[in-house]
């Protein structure tokens, strides 16, 4: 194999890369969903729950960090 053939990218057919790996095919873009009032309310409820859980976790971490420093 000559140097030119080794560097020639067109020698590989399709979407195959050098080591025999193949690139995954791109998935088509999803169509934008129209959200109604029920979907928006559900998303808001889920986001509020996530925020509450995150705040509780942050508060717990802060409490634990305070207790560790108080022991020393």
PDB file of N, CA, C and O in Angstrom:
ATOM      1  N   UNK A   1       0.846  -1.161   0.000  1.00  0.00           N
ATOM      2  CA  UNK A   1       0.000   0.000   0.000  1.00  0.00           C
ATOM      3  C   UNK A   1       0.900   1.235   0.000  1.00  0.00           C
ATOM      4  O   UNK A   1       1.792   1.366   0.816  1.00  0.00           O
ATOM      5  N   UNK A   2       0.637   2.103  -0.920  1.00  0.00           N
ATOM      6  CA  UNK A   2       1.447   3.315  -1.011  1.00  0.00           C
ATOM      7  C   UNK A   2       0.991   4.331   0.037  1.00  0.00           C
ATOM      8  O   UNK A   2      -0.063   4.195   0.643  1.00  0.00           O
ATOM      9  N   UNK A   3       1.798   5.339   0.231  1.00  0.00           N
ATOM     10  CA  UNK A   3       1.490   6.367   1.223  1.00  0.00           C
ATOM     11  C   UNK A   3       0.203   7.105   0.863  1.00  0.00           C
ATOM     12  O   UNK A   3      -0.605   7.436   1.714  1.00  0.00           O
ATOM     13  N   UNK A   4       0.006   7.337  -0.436  1.00  0.00           N
ATOM     14  CA  UNK A   4      -1.191   8.046  -0.882  1.00  0.00           C
ATOM     15  C   UNK A   4      -2.440   7.221  -0.588  1.00  0.00           C
ATOM     16  O   UNK A   4      -3.457   7.745  -0.142  1.00  0.00           O
ATOM     17  N   UNK A   5      -2.379   5.910  -0.814  1.00  0.00           N
ATOM     18  CA  UNK A   5      -3.532   5.055  -0.556  1.00  0.00           C
ATOM     19  C   UNK A   5      -3.850   5.009   0.940  1.00  0.00           C
ATOM     20  O   UNK A   5      -5.007   4.960   1.341  1.00  0.00           O
ATOM     21  N   UNK A   6      -2.812   5.012   1.785  1.00  0.00           N
ATOM     22  CA  UNK A   6      -3.028   4.956   3.228  1.00  0.00           C
ATOM     23  C   UNK A   6      -3.700   6.226   3.732  1.00  0.00           C
ATOM     24  O   UNK A   6      -4.476   6.188   4.686  1.00  0.00           O
ATOM     25  N   UNK A   7      -3.408   7.363   3.132  1.00  0.00           N
ATOM     26  CA  UNK A   7      -3.972   8.640   3.568  1.00  0.00           C
ATOM     27  C   UNK A   7      -5.287   8.966   2.885  1.00  0.00           C
ATOM     28  O   UNK A   7      -5.955   9.917   3.256  1.00  0.00           O
ATOM     29  N   UNK A   8      -5.652   8.199   1.877  1.00  0.00           N
ATOM     30  CA  UNK A   8      -6.850   8.495   1.107  1.00  0.00           C
ATOM     31  C   UNK A   8      -8.092   8.106   1.911  1.00  0.00           C
ATOM     32  O   UNK A   8      -8.310   6.950   2.229  1.00  0.00           O
ATOM     33  N   UNK A   9      -8.902   9.077   2.238  1.00  0.00           N
ATOM     34  CA  UNK A   9     -10.105   8.838   3.032  1.00  0.00           C
ATOM     35  C   UNK A   9     -11.173   8.154   2.188  1.00  0.00           C
ATOM     36  O   UNK A   9     -11.986   7.404   2.702  1.00  0.00           O
ATOM     37  N   UNK A  10     -11.157   8.372   0.892  1.00  0.00           N
ATOM     38  CA  UNK A  10     -12.180   7.797   0.035  1.00  0.00           C
ATOM     39  C   UNK A  10     -12.027   6.298  -0.099  1.00  0.00           C
ATOM     40  O   UNK A  10     -12.902   5.629  -0.639  1.00  0.00           O
ATOM     41  N   UNK A  11     -10.921   5.735   0.404  1.00  0.00           N
ATOM     42  CA  UNK A  11     -10.730   4.298   0.330  1.00  0.00           C
ATOM     43  C   UNK A  11     -11.708   3.565   1.238  1.00  0.00           C
ATOM     44  O   UNK A  11     -11.968   2.387   1.050  1.00  0.00           O
ATOM     45  N   UNK A  12     -12.258   4.271   2.231  1.00  0.00           N
ATOM     46  CA  UNK A  12     -13.198   3.658   3.151  1.00  0.00           C
ATOM     47  C   UNK A  12     -14.605   3.931   2.651  1.00  0.00           C
ATOM     48  O   UNK A  12     -14.967   5.055   2.366  1.00  0.00           O
ATOM     49  N   UNK A  13     -15.371   2.894   2.554  1.00  0.00           N
ATOM     50  CA  UNK A  13     -16.718   3.072   2.013  1.00  0.00           C
ATOM     51  C   UNK A  13     -17.720   3.353   3.122  1.00  0.00           C
ATOM     52  O   UNK A  13     -17.554   2.923   4.250  1.00  0.00           O
ATOM     53  N   UNK A  14     -18.763   4.047   2.791  1.00  0.00           N
ATOM     54  CA  UNK A  14     -19.852   4.318   3.721  1.00  0.00           C
ATOM     55  C   UNK A  14     -19.433   5.165   4.891  1.00  0.00           C
ATOM     56  O   UNK A  14     -18.685   6.109   4.757  1.00  0.00           O
ATOM     57  N   UNK A  15     -19.895   4.789   6.076  1.00  0.00           N
ATOM     58  CA  UNK A  15     -19.621   5.564   7.279  1.00  0.00           C
ATOM     59  C   UNK A  15     -18.603   4.852   8.166  1.00  0.00           C
ATOM     60  O   UNK A  15     -18.546   5.069   9.360  1.00  0.00           O
ATOM     61  N   UNK A  16     -17.781   3.981   7.589  1.00  0.00           N
ATOM     62  CA  UNK A  16     -16.795   3.244   8.350  1.00  0.00           C
ATOM     63  C   UNK A  16     -15.566   4.095   8.582  1.00  0.00           C
ATOM     64  O   UNK A  16     -15.089   4.773   7.685  1.00  0.00           O
ATOM     65  N   UNK A  17     -15.043   4.050   9.785  1.00  0.00           N
ATOM     66  CA  UNK A  17     -13.843   4.784  10.130  1.00  0.00           C
ATOM     67  C   UNK A  17     -12.627   3.868  10.009  1.00  0.00           C
ATOM     68  O   UNK A  17     -12.744   2.697   9.658  1.00  0.00           O
ATOM     69  N   UNK A  18     -11.460   4.369  10.352  1.00  0.00           N
ATOM     70  CA  UNK A  18     -10.203   3.676  10.117  1.00  0.00           C
ATOM     71  C   UNK A  18     -10.146   2.308  10.796  1.00  0.00           C
ATOM     72  O   UNK A  18      -9.800   1.322  10.172  1.00  0.00           O
ATOM     73  N   UNK A  19     -10.485   2.199  12.063  1.00  0.00           N
ATOM     74  CA  UNK A  19     -10.309   0.951  12.795  1.00  0.00           C
ATOM     75  C   UNK A  19     -11.513   0.023  12.650  1.00  0.00           C
ATOM     76  O   UNK A  19     -11.676  -0.908  13.421  1.00  0.00           O
ATOM     77  N   UNK A  20     -12.357   0.252  11.686  1.00  0.00           N
ATOM     78  CA  UNK A  20     -13.522  -0.603  11.490  1.00  0.00           C
ATOM     79  C   UNK A  20     -14.731  -0.142  12.270  1.00  0.00           C
ATOM     80  O   UNK A  20     -15.781  -0.765  12.221  1.00  0.00           O
ATOM     81  N   UNK A  21     -14.585   0.921  13.034  1.00  0.00           N
ATOM     82  CA  UNK A  21     -15.714   1.464  13.783  1.00  0.00           C
ATOM     83  C   UNK A  21     -16.651   2.165  12.818  1.00  0.00           C
ATOM     84  O   UNK A  21     -16.228   2.687  11.811  1.00  0.00           O
ATOM     85  N   UNK A  22     -17.916   2.171  13.160  1.00  0.00           N
ATOM     86  CA  UNK A  22     -18.877   2.875  12.317  1.00  0.00           C
ATOM     87  C   UNK A  22     -19.489   4.018  13.109  1.00  0.00           C
ATOM     88  O   UNK A  22     -19.698   3.917  14.318  1.00  0.00           O
ATOM     89  N   UNK A  23     -19.752   5.103  12.421  1.00  0.00           N
ATOM     90  CA  UNK A  23     -20.414   6.231  13.057  1.00  0.00           C
ATOM     91  C   UNK A  23     -21.895   5.902  13.193  1.00  0.00           C
ATOM     92  O   UNK A  23     -22.480   5.315  12.294  1.00  0.00           O
ATOM     93  N   UNK A  24     -22.502   6.290  14.301  1.00  0.00           N
ATOM     94  CA  UNK A  24     -23.941   6.068  14.416  1.00  0.00           C
ATOM     95  C   UNK A  24     -24.694   7.017  13.485  1.00  0.00           C
ATOM     96  O   UNK A  24     -24.248   8.123  13.226  1.00  0.00           O
ATOM     97  N   UNK A  25     -25.800   6.551  12.996  1.00  0.00           N
ATOM     98  CA  UNK A  25     -26.622   7.392  12.136  1.00  0.00           C
ATOM     99  C   UNK A  25     -27.324   8.429  12.990  1.00  0.00           C
ATOM    100  O   UNK A  25     -27.673   8.188  14.136  1.00  0.00           O
ATOM    101  N   UNK A  26     -27.515   9.608  12.444  1.00  0.00           N
ATOM    102  CA  UNK A  26     -28.185  10.667  13.179  1.00  0.00           C
ATOM    103  C   UNK A  26     -29.683  10.402  13.208  1.00  0.00           C
ATOM    104  O   UNK A  26     -30.278  10.034  12.198  1.00  0.00           O
ATOM    105  N   UNK A  27     -30.268  10.596  14.364  1.00  0.00           N
ATOM    106  CA  UNK A  27     -31.702  10.419  14.508  1.00  0.00           C
ATOM    107  C   UNK A  27     -32.393  11.665  13.950  1.00  0.00           C
ATOM    108  O   UNK A  27     -31.882  12.770  14.063  1.00  0.00           O
ATOM    109  N   UNK A  28     -33.539  11.488  13.340  1.00  0.00           N
ATOM    110  CA  UNK A  28     -34.252  12.667  12.840  1.00  0.00           C
ATOM    111  C   UNK A  28     -34.703  13.546  14.001  1.00  0.00           C
ATOM    112  O   UNK A  28     -34.958  13.063  15.098  1.00  0.00           O
ATOM    113  N   UNK A  29     -34.778  14.849  13.743  1.00  0.00           N
ATOM    114  CA  UNK A  29     -35.191  15.781  14.788  1.00  0.00           C
ATOM    115  C   UNK A  29     -36.650  15.541  15.146  1.00  0.00           C
ATOM    116  O   UNK A  29     -37.477  15.275  14.279  1.00  0.00           O
ATOM    117  N   UNK A  30     -36.918  15.634  16.447  1.00  0.00           N
ATOM    118  CA  UNK A  30     -38.287  15.435  16.908  1.00  0.00           C
ATOM    119  C   UNK A  30     -39.108  16.687  16.624  1.00  0.00           C
ATOM    120  O   UNK A  30     -38.620  17.801  16.727  1.00  0.00           O
ATOM    121  N   UNK A  31     -40.336  16.471  16.269  1.00  0.00           N
ATOM    122  CA  UNK A  31     -41.232  17.596  16.023  1.00  0.00           C
ATOM    123  C   UNK A  31     -41.583  18.247  17.353  1.00  0.00           C
ATOM    124  O   UNK A  31     -41.716  17.576  18.380  1.00  0.00           O
ATOM    125  N   UNK A  32     -41.705  19.541  17.360  1.00  0.00           N
ATOM    126  CA  UNK A  32     -42.036  20.265  18.580  1.00  0.00           C
ATOM    127  C   UNK A  32     -43.472  19.933  18.991  1.00  0.00           C
ATOM    128  O   UNK A  32     -44.390  20.013  18.180  1.00  0.00           O
ATOM    129  N   UNK A  33     -43.621  19.537  20.252  1.00  0.00           N
ATOM    130  CA  UNK A  33     -44.950  19.203  20.741  1.00  0.00           C
ATOM    131  C   UNK A  33     -45.657  20.472  21.198  1.00  0.00           C
ATOM    132  O   UNK A  33     -45.037  21.367  21.750  1.00  0.00           O
ATOM    133  N   UNK A  34     -46.930  20.517  20.928  1.00  0.00           N
ATOM    134  CA  UNK A  34     -47.730  21.618  21.446  1.00  0.00           C
ATOM    135  C   UNK A  34     -48.235  21.191  22.823  1.00  0.00           C
ATOM    136  O   UNK A  34     -48.866  20.153  22.972  1.00  0.00           O
ATOM    137  N   UNK A  35     -47.924  21.981  23.822  1.00  0.00           N
ATOM    138  CA  UNK A  35     -48.310  21.652  25.186  1.00  0.00           C
ATOM    139  C   UNK A  35     -49.630  22.324  25.535  1.00  0.00           C
ATOM    140  O   UNK A  35     -49.814  23.512  25.281  1.00  0.00           O
ATOM    141  N   UNK A  36     -50.519  21.546  26.118  1.00  0.00           N
ATOM    142  CA  UNK A  36     -51.770  22.134  26.576  1.00  0.00           C
ATOM    143  C   UNK A  36     -51.624  22.490  28.060  1.00  0.00           C
ATOM    144  O   UNK A  36     -50.565  22.310  28.663  1.00  0.00           O
ATOM    145  N   UNK A  37     -52.677  23.008  28.643  1.00  0.00           N
ATOM    146  CA  UNK A  37     -52.623  23.494  30.022  1.00  0.00           C
ATOM    147  C   UNK A  37     -52.288  22.377  31.006  1.00  0.00           C
ATOM    148  O   UNK A  37     -51.574  22.594  31.979  1.00  0.00           O
ATOM    149  N   UNK A  38     -52.784  21.182  30.746  1.00  0.00           N
ATOM    150  CA  UNK A  38     -52.538  20.055  31.643  1.00  0.00           C
ATOM    151  C   UNK A  38     -51.047  19.691  31.631  1.00  0.00           C
ATOM    152  O   UNK A  38     -50.443  19.457  32.685  1.00  0.00           O
ATOM    153  N   UNK A  39     -50.447  19.646  30.440  1.00  0.00           N
ATOM    154  CA  UNK A  39     -49.029  19.326  30.326  1.00  0.00           C
ATOM    155  C   UNK A  39     -48.163  20.388  30.996  1.00  0.00           C
ATOM    156  O   UNK A  39     -47.186  20.073  31.687  1.00  0.00           O
ATOM    157  N   UNK A  40     -48.509  21.647  30.819  1.00  0.00           N
ATOM    158  CA  UNK A  40     -47.746  22.742  31.426  1.00  0.00           C
ATOM    159  C   UNK A  40     -47.849  22.670  32.942  1.00  0.00           C
ATOM    160  O   UNK A  40     -46.847  22.836  33.648  1.00  0.00           O
ATOM    161  N   UNK A  41     -49.044  22.379  33.457  1.00  0.00           N
ATOM    162  CA  UNK A  41     -49.236  22.267  34.900  1.00  0.00           C
ATOM    163  C   UNK A  41     -48.430  21.091  35.453  1.00  0.00           C
ATOM    164  O   UNK A  41     -47.821  21.195  36.521  1.00  0.00           O
ATOM    165  N   UNK A  42     -48.412  19.992  34.722  1.00  0.00           N
ATOM    166  CA  UNK A  42     -47.655  18.816  35.165  1.00  0.00           C
ATOM    167  C   UNK A  42     -46.159  19.119  35.193  1.00  0.00           C
ATOM    168  O   UNK A  42     -45.470  18.761  36.157  1.00  0.00           O
ATOM    169  N   UNK A  43     -45.657  19.788  34.166  1.00  0.00           N
ATOM    170  CA  UNK A  43     -44.235  20.141  34.132  1.00  0.00           C
ATOM    171  C   UNK A  43     -43.878  21.079  35.282  1.00  0.00           C
ATOM    172  O   UNK A  43     -42.824  20.942  35.898  1.00  0.00           O
ATOM    173  N   UNK A  44     -44.750  22.024  35.571  1.00  0.00           N
ATOM    174  CA  UNK A  44     -44.503  22.957  36.672  1.00  0.00           C
ATOM    175  C   UNK A  44     -44.466  22.208  37.998  1.00  0.00           C
ATOM    176  O   UNK A  44     -43.593  22.452  38.841  1.00  0.00           O
ATOM    177  N   UNK A  45     -45.384  21.263  38.192  1.00  0.00           N
ATOM    178  CA  UNK A  45     -45.431  20.468  39.415  1.00  0.00           C
ATOM    179  C   UNK A  45     -44.154  19.648  39.573  1.00  0.00           C
ATOM    180  O   UNK A  45     -43.556  19.610  40.650  1.00  0.00           O
ATOM    181  N   UNK A  46     -43.702  19.010  38.502  1.00  0.00           N
ATOM    182  CA  UNK A  46     -42.490  18.196  38.540  1.00  0.00           C
ATOM    183  C   UNK A  46     -41.275  19.067  38.847  1.00  0.00           C
ATOM    184  O   UNK A  46     -40.423  18.703  39.668  1.00  0.00           O
ATOM    185  N   UNK A  47     -41.190  20.234  38.218  1.00  0.00           N
ATOM    186  CA  UNK A  47     -40.068  21.147  38.468  1.00  0.00           C
ATOM    187  C   UNK A  47     -40.076  21.643  39.912  1.00  0.00           C
ATOM    188  O   UNK A  47     -39.015  21.753  40.541  1.00  0.00           O
ATOM    189  N   UNK A  48     -41.252  21.954  40.449  1.00  0.00           N
ATOM    190  CA  UNK A  48     -41.344  22.399  41.836  1.00  0.00           C
ATOM    191  C   UNK A  48     -40.887  21.297  42.792  1.00  0.00           C
ATOM    192  O   UNK A  48     -40.190  21.562  43.780  1.00  0.00           O
ATOM    193  N   UNK A  49     -41.268  20.045  42.496  1.00  0.00           N
ATOM    194  CA  UNK A  49     -40.846  18.924  43.334  1.00  0.00           C
ATOM    195  C   UNK A  49     -39.337  18.747  43.285  1.00  0.00           C
ATOM    196  O   UNK A  49     -38.686  18.514  44.311  1.00  0.00           O
ATOM    197  N   UNK A  50     -38.747  18.878  42.089  1.00  0.00           N
ATOM    198  CA  UNK A  50     -37.295  18.752  41.954  1.00  0.00           C
ATOM    199  C   UNK A  50     -36.580  19.840  42.744  1.00  0.00           C
ATOM    200  O   UNK A  50     -35.584  19.585  43.412  1.00  0.00           O
ATOM    201  N   UNK A  51     -37.106  21.072  42.673  1.00  0.00           N
ATOM    202  CA  UNK A  51     -36.505  22.183  43.413  1.00  0.00           C
ATOM    203  C   UNK A  51     -36.580  21.934  44.909  1.00  0.00           C
ATOM    204  O   UNK A  51     -35.624  22.193  45.641  1.00  0.00           O
ATOM    205  N   UNK A  52     -37.727  21.430  45.387  1.00  0.00           N
ATOM    206  CA  UNK A  52     -37.893  21.170  46.813  1.00  0.00           C
ATOM    207  C   UNK A  52     -36.917  20.086  47.276  1.00  0.00           C
ATOM    208  O   UNK A  52     -36.301  20.211  48.348  1.00  0.00           O
ATOM    209  N   UNK A  53     -36.753  19.046  46.491  1.00  0.00           N
ATOM    210  CA  UNK A  53     -35.810  17.977  46.833  1.00  0.00           C
ATOM    211  C   UNK A  53     -34.383  18.511  46.853  1.00  0.00           C
ATOM    212  O   UNK A  53     -33.603  18.207  47.754  1.00  0.00           O
ATOM    213  N   UNK A  54     -34.034  19.325  45.862  1.00  0.00           N
ATOM    214  CA  UNK A  54     -32.691  19.897  45.787  1.00  0.00           C
ATOM    215  C   UNK A  54     -32.426  20.813  46.978  1.00  0.00           C
ATOM    216  O   UNK A  54     -31.339  20.775  47.568  1.00  0.00           O
ATOM    217  N   UNK A  55     -33.395  21.638  47.349  1.00  0.00           N
ATOM    218  CA  UNK A  55     -33.228  22.527  48.501  1.00  0.00           C
ATOM    219  C   UNK A  55     -33.064  21.733  49.786  1.00  0.00           C
ATOM    220  O   UNK A  55     -32.234  22.076  50.637  1.00  0.00           O
ATOM    221  N   UNK A  56     -33.840  20.666  49.940  1.00  0.00           N
ATOM    222  CA  UNK A  56     -33.725  19.825  51.136  1.00  0.00           C
ATOM    223  C   UNK A  56     -32.345  19.164  51.191  1.00  0.00           C
ATOM    224  O   UNK A  56     -31.730  19.077  52.259  1.00  0.00           O
ATOM    225  N   UNK A  57     -31.859  18.711  50.053  1.00  0.00           N
ATOM    226  CA  UNK A  57     -30.540  18.076  50.003  1.00  0.00           C
ATOM    227  C   UNK A  57     -29.453  19.093  50.335  1.00  0.00           C
ATOM    228  O   UNK A  57     -28.506  18.782  51.074  1.00  0.00           O
ATOM    229  N   UNK A  58     -29.567  20.312  49.807  1.00  0.00           N
ATOM    230  CA  UNK A  58     -28.585  21.354  50.108  1.00  0.00           C
ATOM    231  C   UNK A  58     -28.599  21.713  51.595  1.00  0.00           C
ATOM    232  O   UNK A  58     -27.548  21.917  52.203  1.00  0.00           O
ATOM    233  N   UNK A  59     -29.790  21.791  52.169  1.00  0.00           N
ATOM    234  CA  UNK A  59     -29.906  22.106  53.593  1.00  0.00           C
ATOM    235  C   UNK A  59     -29.283  20.998  54.423  1.00  0.00           C
ATOM    236  O   UNK A  59     -28.562  21.261  55.392  1.00  0.00           O
ATOM    237  N   UNK A  60     -29.524  19.749  54.055  1.00  0.00           N
ATOM    238  CA  UNK A  60     -28.955  18.619  54.773  1.00  0.00           C
ATOM    239  C   UNK A  60     -27.429  18.630  54.681  1.00  0.00           C
ATOM    240  O   UNK A  60     -26.741  18.392  55.679  1.00  0.00           O
ATOM    241  N   UNK A  61     -26.909  18.924  53.499  1.00  0.00           N
ATOM    242  CA  UNK A  61     -25.450  19.001  53.328  1.00  0.00           C
ATOM    243  C   UNK A  61     -24.865  20.120  54.198  1.00  0.00           C
ATOM    244  O   UNK A  61     -23.813  19.956  54.806  1.00  0.00           O
ATOM    245  N   UNK A  62     -25.540  21.244  54.245  1.00  0.00           N
ATOM    246  CA  UNK A  62     -25.060  22.367  55.045  1.00  0.00           C
ATOM    247  C   UNK A  62     -25.083  22.008  56.535  1.00  0.00           C
ATOM    248  O   UNK A  62     -24.151  22.348  57.275  1.00  0.00           O
ATOM    249  N   UNK A  63     -26.138  21.307  56.973  1.00  0.00           N
ATOM    250  CA  UNK A  63     -26.228  20.889  58.366  1.00  0.00           C
ATOM    251  C   UNK A  63     -25.109  19.916  58.716  1.00  0.00           C
ATOM    252  O   UNK A  63     -24.484  20.012  59.756  1.00  0.00           O
ATOM    253  N   UNK A  64     -24.836  18.969  57.848  1.00  0.00           N
ATOM    254  CA  UNK A  64     -23.777  17.992  58.090  1.00  0.00           C
ATOM    255  C   UNK A  64     -22.410  18.677  58.106  1.00  0.00           C
ATOM    256  O   UNK A  64     -21.565  18.340  58.923  1.00  0.00           O
ATOM    257  N   UNK A  65     -22.202  19.614  57.210  1.00  0.00           N
ATOM    258  CA  UNK A  65     -20.917  20.319  57.157  1.00  0.00           C
ATOM    259  C   UNK A  65     -20.722  21.130  58.432  1.00  0.00           C
ATOM    260  O   UNK A  65     -19.608  21.215  58.965  1.00  0.00           O
ATOM    261  N   UNK A  66     -21.772  21.725  58.952  1.00  0.00           N
ATOM    262  CA  UNK A  66     -21.703  22.500  60.186  1.00  0.00           C
ATOM    263  C   UNK A  66     -21.393  21.623  61.385  1.00  0.00           C
ATOM    264  O   UNK A  66     -20.639  22.001  62.272  1.00  0.00           O
ATOM    265  N   UNK A  67     -21.953  20.443  61.431  1.00  0.00           N
ATOM    266  CA  UNK A  67     -21.724  19.521  62.541  1.00  0.00           C
ATOM    267  C   UNK A  67     -20.289  19.003  62.534  1.00  0.00           C
ATOM    268  O   UNK A  67     -19.671  18.841  63.579  1.00  0.00           O
ATOM    269  N   UNK A  68     -19.749  18.740  61.361  1.00  0.00           N
ATOM    270  CA  UNK A  68     -18.377  18.232  61.275  1.00  0.00           C
ATOM    271  C   UNK A  68     -17.385  19.277  61.770  1.00  0.00           C
ATOM    272  O   UNK A  68     -16.451  18.953  62.482  1.00  0.00           O
ATOM    273  N   UNK A  69     -17.594  20.523  61.396  1.00  0.00           N
ATOM    274  CA  UNK A  69     -16.662  21.568  61.819  1.00  0.00           C
ATOM    275  C   UNK A  69     -16.814  21.872  63.306  1.00  0.00           C
ATOM    276  O   UNK A  69     -15.867  22.284  63.960  1.00  0.00           O
ATOM    277  N   UNK A  70     -17.983  21.655  63.886  1.00  0.00           N
ATOM    278  CA  UNK A  70     -18.203  21.912  65.292  1.00  0.00           C
ATOM    279  C   UNK A  70     -17.497  20.877  66.172  1.00  0.00           C
ATOM    280  O   UNK A  70     -17.073  21.159  67.273  1.00  0.00           O
ATOM    281  N   UNK A  71     -17.346  19.645  65.660  1.00  0.00           N
ATOM    282  CA  UNK A  71     -16.690  18.584  66.413  1.00  0.00           C
ATOM    283  C   UNK A  71     -15.206  18.846  66.573  1.00  0.00           C
ATOM    284  O   UNK A  71     -14.599  18.465  67.551  1.00  0.00           O
ATOM    285  N   UNK A  72     -14.597  19.479  65.603  1.00  0.00           N
ATOM    286  CA  UNK A  72     -13.146  19.701  65.661  1.00  0.00           C
ATOM    287  C   UNK A  72     -12.827  20.761  66.605  1.00  0.00           C
ATOM    288  O   UNK A  72     -12.588  21.194  67.461  1.00  0.00           O
TER     289      UNK A  72
END
